[in-house]
Coordinates of C-alpha atoms in Angstrom, one line a residue:
Chain A
M1 CA 68.8 194.5 90.0
K2 CA 66.3 194.8 87.2
Q3 CA 64.3 192.3 85.2
F4 CA 63.3 192.5 81.5
K5 CA 61.1 190.2 79.5
G6 CA 61.8 189.7 75.8
R7 CA 60.8 187.4 73.0
V8 CA 62.6 184.0 72.7
I9 CA 64.3 183.4 69.4
V10 CA 66.5 180.5 70.7
A11 CA 65.5 179.2 74.1
G12 CA 68.0 178.4 76.8
S13 CA 69.4 179.6 80.1
C14 CA 72.8 181.0 81.1
T15 CA 74.5 183.4 83.5
A16 CA 77.3 185.6 82.1
E17 CA 79.0 188.9 82.3
A18 CA 77.4 191.6 80.1
L19 CA 79.3 193.1 77.1
V20 CA 77.3 196.0 75.7
S21 CA 77.3 197.5 72.3
H22 CA 75.2 200.7 71.9
G23 CA 75.7 200.9 68.2
G24 CA 74.7 198.2 65.7
F25 CA 76.9 195.0 66.0
N26 CA 78.6 194.2 62.7
T27 CA 78.8 190.4 62.9
L28 CA 81.4 189.8 60.1
A29 CA 83.6 192.8 61.1
S30 CA 83.5 191.7 64.7
F31 CA 84.2 188.0 64.2
Q32 CA 86.4 187.8 61.1
T33 CA 89.8 188.5 62.6
P34 CA 89.4 186.3 65.7
M35 CA 88.1 183.5 63.6
M36 CA 90.9 183.9 61.1
M37 CA 93.6 184.1 63.7
G38 CA 92.2 181.4 66.0
D39 CA 91.9 183.9 68.8
K40 CA 90.8 181.9 71.9
E41 CA 89.2 185.0 73.5
V42 CA 87.5 186.0 70.3
K43 CA 88.3 189.6 70.7
C44 CA 86.0 191.9 68.6
S45 CA 87.8 193.1 65.5
D46 CA 85.3 195.8 64.4
Q47 CA 87.3 199.0 64.5
N48 CA 84.1 201.0 64.0
N49 CA 82.6 199.8 67.2
P50 CA 84.2 201.7 70.1
D51 CA 82.2 199.8 72.7
L52 CA 83.5 196.4 71.7
Y53 CA 86.7 196.8 69.7
K54 CA 89.4 194.4 71.0
K55 CA 87.2 193.2 73.9
P56 CA 86.8 189.4 74.3
M57 CA 83.4 188.2 73.3
I58 CA 83.5 184.4 74.1
G59 CA 81.2 183.5 76.9
K60 CA 79.9 187.0 77.4
A61 CA 76.3 188.1 77.4
L62 CA 76.3 190.2 74.3
C63 CA 73.8 193.1 74.6
L64 CA 73.1 195.0 71.5
P65 CA 70.4 196.9 69.6
Q66 CA 70.6 194.9 66.3
T67 CA 73.3 193.6 64.0
I68 CA 74.3 195.4 60.9
G69 CA 76.5 194.9 57.9
S70 CA 76.8 192.5 55.0
T71 CA 74.9 189.2 54.5
T72 CA 77.8 187.0 55.4
G73 CA 76.8 187.9 59.0
G74 CA 74.5 185.0 59.6
M75 CA 77.0 182.6 58.1
A76 CA 79.8 184.0 60.3
L77 CA 77.6 183.5 63.4
Y78 CA 76.8 180.0 62.3
T79 CA 80.6 179.3 62.0
V80 CA 81.2 180.7 65.4
L81 CA 78.5 178.5 66.9
S82 CA 79.9 175.5 65.1
S83 CA 83.3 176.1 66.5
G84 CA 82.0 176.6 70.1
K85 CA 83.4 180.1 70.4
Q86 CA 80.2 181.9 70.7
P87 CA 79.0 184.5 73.2
A88 CA 77.0 183.0 76.1
C89 CA 73.9 184.6 74.8
M90 CA 72.8 187.4 72.5
L91 CA 70.3 190.0 73.8
F92 CA 68.7 192.4 71.5
S93 CA 66.9 195.6 72.6
M94 CA 65.1 195.8 69.2
T95 CA 63.5 193.2 67.0
I96 CA 66.2 190.9 65.8
D97 CA 67.4 191.5 62.2
S98 CA 67.3 188.9 59.5
L99 CA 71.1 188.2 59.5
A100 CA 71.4 187.6 63.3
A101 CA 68.2 185.6 63.2
S102 CA 69.6 183.4 60.4
G103 CA 72.8 182.7 62.2
A104 CA 71.0 181.9 65.5
I105 CA 68.5 179.6 63.8
L106 CA 71.1 177.8 61.7
G107 CA 73.2 177.3 64.9
S108 CA 70.2 175.9 66.8
I109 CA 69.1 173.5 64.1
W110 CA 72.4 172.4 62.4
T111 CA 74.8 172.4 65.4
D112 CA 74.9 171.3 69.0
A113 CA 75.8 174.7 70.2
K114 CA 73.7 176.3 72.9
M115 CA 73.3 180.1 72.8
P116 CA 70.1 181.6 74.0
V117 CA 68.9 184.5 71.9
I118 CA 66.3 187.0 73.1
D119 CA 65.0 190.1 71.3
E120 CA 62.6 192.9 71.9
L121 CA 64.0 193.7 75.3
G122 CA 63.4 197.4 74.8
D123 CA 65.4 200.6 74.9
E124 CA 65.3 200.6 78.7
F125 CA 67.3 197.4 78.7
L126 CA 70.1 198.8 76.7
D127 CA 70.0 202.1 78.8
Y128 CA 70.3 200.1 82.0
V129 CA 72.8 197.3 81.3
K130 CA 76.5 198.2 81.5
T131 CA 79.5 196.1 80.5
G132 CA 80.6 194.0 83.4
M133 CA 77.1 193.6 85.0
Q134 CA 75.9 190.0 85.7
I135 CA 73.2 188.7 83.5
T136 CA 70.9 185.7 83.9
V137 CA 68.8 184.4 81.0
E138 CA 65.8 182.1 81.6
P139 CA 64.2 179.9 79.0
D140 CA 61.0 182.0 79.0
G141 CA 62.9 185.1 77.9
T142 CA 63.3 186.7 81.3
V143 CA 66.6 188.6 81.6
T144 CA 67.9 189.6 85.0
V145 CA 70.5 192.2 85.2
V146 CA 72.5 192.7 88.4
Chain B
M1 CA 53.0 180.1 59.8
K2 CA 50.4 178.3 57.7
L3 CA 52.1 175.7 55.5
S4 CA 50.6 174.1 52.4
Q5 CA 50.1 170.3 52.6
E6 CA 53.2 169.8 50.5
Q7 CA 55.3 172.1 52.7
Q8 CA 54.1 170.4 55.8
A9 CA 55.0 167.0 54.3
I10 CA 58.5 168.3 53.6
L11 CA 58.8 169.4 57.2
D12 CA 57.6 166.0 58.3
G13 CA 60.4 164.3 56.4
A14 CA 58.7 163.3 53.1
R15 CA 61.8 164.4 51.2
G16 CA 64.3 163.1 53.6
E17 CA 65.8 164.2 56.9
T18 CA 68.1 166.9 55.4
M19 CA 65.4 168.6 53.4
A20 CA 63.2 168.5 56.6
K21 CA 66.0 170.4 58.3
V22 CA 66.2 172.9 55.5
M23 CA 62.4 173.4 55.8
E24 CA 62.6 173.6 59.6
T25 CA 65.2 176.4 59.2
L26 CA 63.0 178.4 56.7
V27 CA 60.0 178.0 59.0
A28 CA 61.9 179.2 62.0
Y29 CA 63.2 182.1 60.0
G30 CA 59.7 183.0 58.9
D31 CA 58.2 182.5 62.4
T32 CA 60.8 184.9 63.8
F33 CA 59.5 187.7 61.6
R34 CA 55.9 186.7 62.0
A35 CA 55.5 185.5 58.4
E36 CA 52.1 183.9 57.8
R37 CA 53.1 181.8 54.7
M38 CA 55.7 180.8 52.3
V39 CA 55.7 182.5 48.8
P40 CA 57.2 181.1 45.6
I41 CA 60.4 182.5 44.3
T42 CA 59.6 184.0 41.0
G43 CA 63.0 185.4 39.9
Q44 CA 64.9 183.3 37.4
Y45 CA 68.1 183.0 39.3
G46 CA 69.4 183.1 42.9
H47 CA 72.5 184.8 44.1
T48 CA 74.8 183.5 46.8
V49 CA 77.2 185.5 49.0
I50 CA 79.3 182.5 49.7
S51 CA 82.1 182.3 47.2
F52 CA 85.2 182.0 49.4
G53 CA 86.6 178.7 50.7
L54 CA 87.9 180.0 54.0
G55 CA 89.5 177.3 56.0
I56 CA 87.9 178.5 59.2
M57 CA 84.4 178.3 57.7
K58 CA 84.7 174.5 57.1
P59 CA 81.4 173.9 59.0
V60 CA 79.6 175.8 56.2
Y61 CA 81.1 173.6 53.5
D62 CA 80.4 170.5 55.6
L63 CA 76.8 171.6 55.7
Y64 CA 76.9 172.1 51.9
N65 CA 78.2 168.5 51.6
E66 CA 75.3 167.3 53.6
L67 CA 72.9 169.0 51.1
I68 CA 74.7 167.5 48.1
E69 CA 74.8 164.0 49.6
A70 CA 71.1 164.3 50.3
G71 CA 70.6 165.0 46.6
L72 CA 69.4 168.6 47.1
T73 CA 71.0 169.8 44.0
G74 CA 68.0 170.4 41.7
G75 CA 67.0 173.8 43.0
Q76 CA 67.1 177.2 41.4
R77 CA 70.4 178.0 39.7
F78 CA 72.4 181.0 41.0
T79 CA 75.2 183.4 40.5
A80 CA 77.8 183.9 43.2
D81 CA 80.0 186.6 44.8
P82 CA 83.5 187.2 43.6
R83 CA 86.3 184.8 44.3
P84 CA 88.8 185.8 47.0
M85 CA 92.0 185.5 44.9
D86 CA 93.3 186.5 41.5
D87 CA 96.8 185.8 40.4
K88 CA 97.0 189.2 38.6
V89 CA 96.7 191.1 41.8
P90 CA 100.0 192.0 43.4
A91 CA 100.9 189.8 46.4
S92 CA 104.2 188.8 47.9
P93 CA 105.2 185.1 47.9
L94 CA 104.4 185.0 51.6
E95 CA 101.0 186.5 51.1
K96 CA 100.3 184.0 48.3
L97 CA 101.3 181.2 50.6
V98 CA 99.0 182.5 53.3
F99 CA 96.1 182.9 50.8
K100 CA 96.3 179.4 49.3
K101 CA 97.6 177.2 52.1
F102 CA 96.1 178.7 55.1
M103 CA 93.2 181.1 54.4
Y104 CA 91.4 179.8 51.4
S105 CA 92.3 176.1 51.8
Q106 CA 88.7 175.2 51.1
Q107 CA 88.4 177.1 47.8
D108 CA 88.6 174.2 45.4
R109 CA 86.2 172.2 47.6
L110 CA 83.7 175.1 47.6
E111 CA 83.9 175.7 43.9
E112 CA 83.1 172.0 43.2
Q113 CA 80.2 172.3 45.6
M114 CA 78.9 175.4 43.8
H115 CA 78.8 173.5 40.5
K116 CA 76.9 170.7 42.1
L117 CA 74.4 173.0 43.8
G118 CA 73.6 175.0 40.7
L119 CA 76.1 177.8 39.9
T120 CA 75.1 179.3 36.5
S121 CA 78.7 179.5 35.2
D122 CA 82.3 179.6 36.3
D123 CA 82.2 183.1 34.9
D124 CA 79.5 184.3 37.2
Y125 CA 81.5 185.1 40.3
T126 CA 80.7 188.8 40.9
C127 CA 78.8 190.9 43.4
T128 CA 77.2 192.8 40.5
C129 CA 75.2 189.9 39.0
Y130 CA 72.5 192.4 37.9
L131 CA 74.6 194.2 35.3
P132 CA 73.6 193.6 31.7
Q133 CA 76.9 191.8 30.8
V134 CA 76.2 189.2 33.6
G135 CA 72.5 188.9 33.1
N136 CA 71.0 188.0 36.4
I137 CA 68.5 190.8 36.2
P138 CA 65.3 190.4 38.2
K139 CA 62.1 192.1 37.0
R140 CA 60.1 194.4 39.2
G141 CA 57.9 192.6 41.7
E142 CA 59.7 189.3 41.4
V143 CA 60.4 187.5 44.6
L144 CA 64.1 186.5 45.2
S145 CA 66.2 184.4 47.5
W146 CA 69.4 186.4 47.3
A147 CA 72.2 187.2 49.7
E148 CA 75.0 189.8 49.2
S149 CA 73.9 193.0 50.8
S150 CA 74.9 195.3 47.9
A151 CA 73.1 193.1 45.4
V152 CA 70.0 192.8 47.5
V153 CA 69.7 196.5 48.1
Y154 CA 70.2 197.2 44.4
A155 CA 67.6 194.6 43.4
N156 CA 65.0 196.0 45.8
S157 CA 65.6 199.7 45.2
V158 CA 66.7 200.1 41.6
L159 CA 65.0 197.1 40.0
G160 CA 62.0 197.0 42.3
A161 CA 62.3 193.2 42.9
R162 CA 61.4 191.8 46.4
C163 CA 64.1 190.3 48.5
N164 CA 64.9 190.2 52.2
R165 CA 68.5 190.7 53.5
N166 CA 69.0 187.0 53.6
S167 CA 72.1 185.5 55.2
G168 CA 74.5 183.3 53.4
I169 CA 73.3 179.6 53.6
I170 CA 69.6 180.8 54.0
E171 CA 69.6 182.2 50.5
L172 CA 70.6 178.8 49.2
F173 CA 68.0 177.1 51.3
G174 CA 65.4 179.3 49.6
S175 CA 66.7 178.4 46.2
I176 CA 66.6 174.7 47.0
A177 CA 63.0 174.8 48.5
G178 CA 61.7 177.2 45.8
F179 CA 59.9 179.4 48.3
V180 CA 60.7 181.8 51.1
P181 CA 58.8 183.1 54.1
E182 CA 56.8 186.2 53.3
F183 CA 57.9 189.1 55.6
G184 CA 59.7 192.4 55.6
L185 CA 60.8 193.6 52.2
L186 CA 58.5 191.1 50.5
T187 CA 55.4 192.9 51.7
D188 CA 54.0 196.3 50.7
E189 CA 54.0 197.4 54.3
G190 CA 57.6 196.4 54.8
R191 CA 58.7 198.5 51.8
K192 CA 57.4 201.7 53.4
A193 CA 59.9 204.3 54.6
S194 CA 60.2 205.2 58.3
W195 CA 63.0 207.7 57.6
V196 CA 62.9 210.8 55.4
V197 CA 66.4 211.9 54.4
E198 CA 66.7 215.5 53.1
V199 CA 69.8 216.0 51.0
R200 CA 70.8 219.6 51.2
C201 CA 74.4 219.5 49.8
E202 CA 75.9 222.3 47.7
K203 CA 77.6 219.8 45.4
M204 CA 76.8 216.3 44.3
P205 CA 77.4 214.1 47.3
E206 CA 79.8 211.2 46.9
A207 CA 77.8 208.0 46.6
Q208 CA 79.8 206.0 49.0
L209 CA 79.9 208.7 51.6
L210 CA 76.2 209.6 51.4
G211 CA 75.3 205.9 51.6
S212 CA 77.6 205.5 54.7
A213 CA 76.0 208.5 56.5
I214 CA 72.4 207.2 55.8
G215 CA 73.3 203.6 56.6
M216 CA 74.7 204.6 60.0
K217 CA 71.7 206.7 60.8
V218 CA 68.8 204.5 59.7
M219 CA 70.4 201.0 60.3
E220 CA 68.0 198.5 58.8
Q221 CA 65.0 200.8 58.2
V222 CA 63.9 202.1 54.8
P223 CA 64.8 205.6 53.9
Y224 CA 62.9 207.9 51.5
I225 CA 65.5 210.3 50.1
K226 CA 64.6 213.8 48.9
G227 CA 66.9 216.2 47.1
L228 CA 69.1 213.6 45.3
D229 CA 67.1 213.8 42.1
K230 CA 68.6 217.3 41.7
W231 CA 71.9 215.7 41.1
L232 CA 70.9 212.3 39.6
G233 CA 68.0 213.3 37.4
T234 CA 64.8 211.3 37.1
E235 CA 66.0 208.5 34.7
L236 CA 67.8 205.3 35.6
D237 CA 70.6 205.6 33.0
D238 CA 74.0 203.8 33.3
K239 CA 75.6 206.6 35.2
T240 CA 72.8 206.9 37.7
C241 CA 72.6 203.1 38.2
A242 CA 76.3 203.0 38.9
Y243 CA 75.9 205.8 41.5
L244 CA 73.0 203.9 43.1
K245 CA 75.1 200.7 43.1
D246 CA 77.8 202.3 45.1
F247 CA 75.4 204.3 47.3
G248 CA 73.4 201.2 48.2
A249 CA 76.5 199.1 49.0
A250 CA 77.5 201.7 51.6
T251 CA 74.0 201.9 53.1
A252 CA 74.0 198.2 53.4
S253 CA 77.5 197.7 54.9
N254 CA 77.8 200.7 57.1
G255 CA 74.2 200.1 58.2
A256 CA 71.8 197.4 57.3
V257 CA 69.7 199.0 54.6
G258 CA 67.9 196.5 52.3
L259 CA 65.8 199.0 50.4
Y260 CA 65.8 202.8 49.7
H261 CA 63.5 205.0 47.7
I262 CA 64.8 208.1 45.9
E263 CA 62.2 210.7 45.1
N264 CA 61.3 211.0 41.4
L265 CA 63.9 208.3 40.5
T266 CA 63.5 204.8 41.8
P267 CA 60.5 202.8 40.5
E268 CA 58.3 202.7 43.6
A269 CA 59.1 206.3 44.5
K270 CA 58.1 207.3 41.0
D271 CA 54.8 205.5 41.3
M272 CA 53.8 206.2 44.8
G273 CA 55.8 209.3 45.9
E274 CA 55.3 210.3 49.5
D275 CA 52.6 207.6 50.0
L276 CA 55.6 205.4 50.7
I277 CA 56.4 207.4 53.9
T278 CA 54.9 206.1 57.1
E279 CA 53.3 208.4 59.6
G280 CA 55.7 209.7 62.1
A281 CA 58.8 209.0 60.0
Q282 CA 62.0 210.4 61.4
V283 CA 63.9 213.1 59.5
Y284 CA 67.6 213.1 58.8
V285 CA 69.1 216.2 57.1
V286 CA 72.4 215.6 55.2
D287 CA 74.5 218.6 54.1
D288 CA 78.2 218.9 53.2
A289 CA 79.2 219.5 56.8
E290 CA 77.4 216.3 57.9
L291 CA 79.2 214.3 55.2
E292 CA 82.5 215.8 56.3
R293 CA 81.7 214.9 59.9
V294 CA 80.9 211.3 58.9
K295 CA 84.1 211.0 56.8
S296 CA 86.3 212.4 59.6
S297 CA 84.8 209.9 62.0
Y298 CA 86.3 206.9 60.2
P299 CA 89.1 205.4 62.2
V300 CA 92.5 205.1 60.5
V301 CA 93.9 201.8 61.5
W302 CA 97.2 201.9 59.7
K303 CA 100.2 201.4 61.9
N304 CA 101.7 204.5 60.5
A305 CA 98.9 207.0 59.6
D306 CA 101.4 208.9 57.4
A307 CA 102.5 205.9 55.4
K308 CA 102.7 206.1 51.6
P309 CA 99.9 204.0 50.1
R310 CA 101.2 200.7 48.7
L311 CA 98.0 199.5 47.0
C312 CA 94.8 201.0 45.8
F313 CA 91.5 199.1 45.2
V314 CA 88.7 200.6 43.2
G315 CA 85.6 198.4 42.5
C316 CA 83.8 197.3 45.7
P317 CA 81.2 196.6 44.6
H318 CA 82.5 195.6 41.1
L319 CA 82.7 198.4 38.6
T320 CA 80.3 198.9 35.7
L321 CA 81.6 199.2 32.1
Q322 CA 81.0 202.9 32.1
Q323 CA 82.8 203.3 35.4
L324 CA 85.8 201.6 34.0
I325 CA 85.8 203.9 31.0
D326 CA 85.3 207.0 33.1
W327 CA 88.1 206.1 35.5
T328 CA 90.4 205.3 32.6
R329 CA 89.8 208.7 31.0
A330 CA 90.3 210.5 34.4
I331 CA 93.5 208.6 35.1
D332 CA 94.9 209.2 31.6
E333 CA 94.1 212.9 31.9
G334 CA 95.5 213.1 35.4
L335 CA 98.8 211.5 34.5
H336 CA 99.2 213.6 31.4
K337 CA 98.6 216.8 33.4
N338 CA 101.3 215.7 35.9
G339 CA 103.8 214.6 33.2
L340 CA 103.6 211.0 34.3
S341 CA 102.9 207.8 32.3
R342 CA 102.0 205.3 35.0
V343 CA 100.1 205.5 38.3
S344 CA 102.3 206.1 41.3
V345 CA 100.5 203.6 43.5
P346 CA 99.9 200.0 42.4
T347 CA 96.2 200.1 41.6
V348 CA 93.6 197.3 41.0
F349 CA 90.2 197.8 39.4
T350 CA 87.8 195.0 40.0
A351 CA 84.8 194.1 37.8
A352 CA 82.9 191.1 36.7
S353 CA 84.6 188.9 34.1
A354 CA 81.9 189.5 31.6
V355 CA 82.2 193.3 32.1
L356 CA 86.0 193.1 31.7
R357 CA 85.6 191.2 28.5
E358 CA 83.4 194.0 27.1
F359 CA 85.9 196.5 28.4
E360 CA 88.7 194.7 26.5
K361 CA 86.8 195.4 23.3
T362 CA 87.1 199.2 23.8
P363 CA 90.3 201.2 23.3
Y364 CA 90.3 202.2 26.9
A365 CA 91.5 198.8 28.0
E366 CA 94.9 199.4 26.4
T367 CA 95.0 202.9 27.8
L368 CA 94.3 201.6 31.3
R369 CA 97.1 199.0 30.9
R370 CA 99.5 201.7 29.7
C371 CA 98.7 203.7 32.8
G372 CA 99.7 200.7 34.9
V373 CA 96.4 199.8 36.3
I374 CA 95.6 196.1 36.9
T375 CA 92.1 194.7 36.3
G376 CA 90.7 191.6 38.0
S377 CA 87.5 189.9 39.1
L378 CA 88.4 189.1 42.7
C379 CA 86.7 190.4 45.9
P380 CA 89.0 193.1 47.4
L381 CA 87.4 192.5 50.7
M382 CA 88.4 188.8 50.7
Y383 CA 91.9 189.8 49.5
M384 CA 92.2 192.2 52.4
N385 CA 91.3 189.5 54.9
N386 CA 94.8 188.2 54.6
P387 CA 96.4 189.2 58.0
L388 CA 99.5 190.2 56.2
C389 CA 97.5 192.9 54.4
K390 CA 97.0 194.7 57.7
K391 CA 100.6 195.8 57.5
K392 CA 100.0 197.3 54.1
A393 CA 98.9 200.9 53.6
V394 CA 95.9 200.2 51.3
I395 CA 93.6 202.9 50.0
T396 CA 90.1 202.7 48.6
C397 CA 87.0 204.8 47.7
S398 CA 84.8 201.9 48.8
N399 CA 83.1 202.4 52.1
K400 CA 82.3 198.7 52.3
L401 CA 86.0 197.7 51.9
R402 CA 86.9 200.3 54.6
T403 CA 84.3 198.9 57.0
Y404 CA 85.7 195.3 56.8
S405 CA 89.4 195.9 56.4
S406 CA 92.3 198.1 57.3
A407 CA 91.9 200.0 54.0
R408 CA 91.7 203.7 54.3
F409 CA 88.8 205.6 52.7
Y410 CA 89.4 208.5 50.4
S411 CA 86.9 210.2 48.1
E412 CA 87.1 209.3 44.4
D413 CA 88.7 212.7 43.6
E414 CA 91.3 212.1 46.4
I415 CA 92.0 208.7 45.1
L416 CA 92.6 210.1 41.6
T417 CA 94.9 212.8 43.0
I418 CA 96.9 210.2 44.9
I419 CA 97.4 207.7 42.1
T420 CA 98.1 210.2 39.4
G421 CA 100.3 212.4 41.5
R422 CA 104.1 212.4 41.6
E423 CA 104.2 211.8 45.4
G424 CA 101.6 209.0 45.4
R425 CA 99.9 210.6 48.4
L426 CA 97.8 213.6 49.3

């Protein structure tokens, strides 16, 4: 078990299974097909992300360095949050990027969705956490990985 | 963040509940990046990335409706990304049905909303709003509230304007409010390079490939690129700007680059040189072998990797006038050399409506038609979102289109060989 402390972007708590992307998470490329096809598991459609491609994202603790890609990313995340098909939380090892931040903030202000978002967890977090591990997020930004 | 009295009043609800939520969003956005204040938008026009009425994105259009009903329609006017459909582009009856009835069922609603919210013109649906024929050209140092990654990186890098990589919706909020939080690429410090890229290629690197390699390496950081002026020169002429447009689009979609500096070429690099490089910047060396490695790493997601291409897209981002002319010449010559009169793969060139109108005034338009190439102003990426397109073997020289679709990437030379060849394949 190991604990990490990050910065709270959207406060909240949850317990979920980790899904880890070591490369940048392309929000639009990841969500566009499951959103379009109404995929209940929200399987990642980014063919360029070997860690996540075709893996279900709904309800998972998404662990990533940052998001990448085009500026529809924040809007895509907002849409996912509006439809209630979001990951349980998003945990960034680096400082969050402007697109993910936008999506998370839009979701927290304009929808009823709850998805804690923590950033600046550090490289060690991403080195330690593996897909399938159990993650607990607390409202103060404490992340426990078991 | 320190707000002015007026900004605080907006946040407290002086201009209504919806505007207070717009303000709350902008403040939270700024706080996240430790912005200390809001700064006024000084560019004349905005640019929005949301131009597609996808049925599944109904929550976005519901939000827009909320803005309109609250009377928040007097903000800055803006241009918009390309539409997702164009009747001129080949599509089967089933594909057309899927486009209109299922995928883009909100298109009419969105376009009506765009009008109300301040779209400059029905003609201004393009990702290359900064081209002279379109006319949304910010000046150096102007603060913008734009989205569309390829346009933002161009405005920052080539024009020297100041804009963060804003998300769709957020960019509109900035245009409505008239100000944006000051952080990142809006600050002198945020425009400094934390990567030095040394280009050591033996031949001029393909823009979309070099951009992809750099984007994947530096992600959202600012690169200072050396050795490219050897190929591009030191002046921002039409040809160079077209190269930088394609290069930037690849850095922004394959990574998250919002600004790059090119030694001796882009405005800030010309003025400040290596003073733009931060201490301890990392170094990335790009040579021909590295580009080949990157290109061969792209997954081929066609069901049959040996399939004959059924459609070719060129123009993501939209082509410039000179690019249209250059491609026309090259295709005409290629077909002539191979004893053909028309391209062997259905091919679509995409460009802004205003650019296509100028192109129509040249003799090349007729030549291109004679070669069998279709022109249109749609967004190839949105076209390729059609699930039925996944079954099609589509080729492109756009690394952005490759990233977001099942289209297969080939270099421009390879695309030319394929579409002007007898076999219609390499």
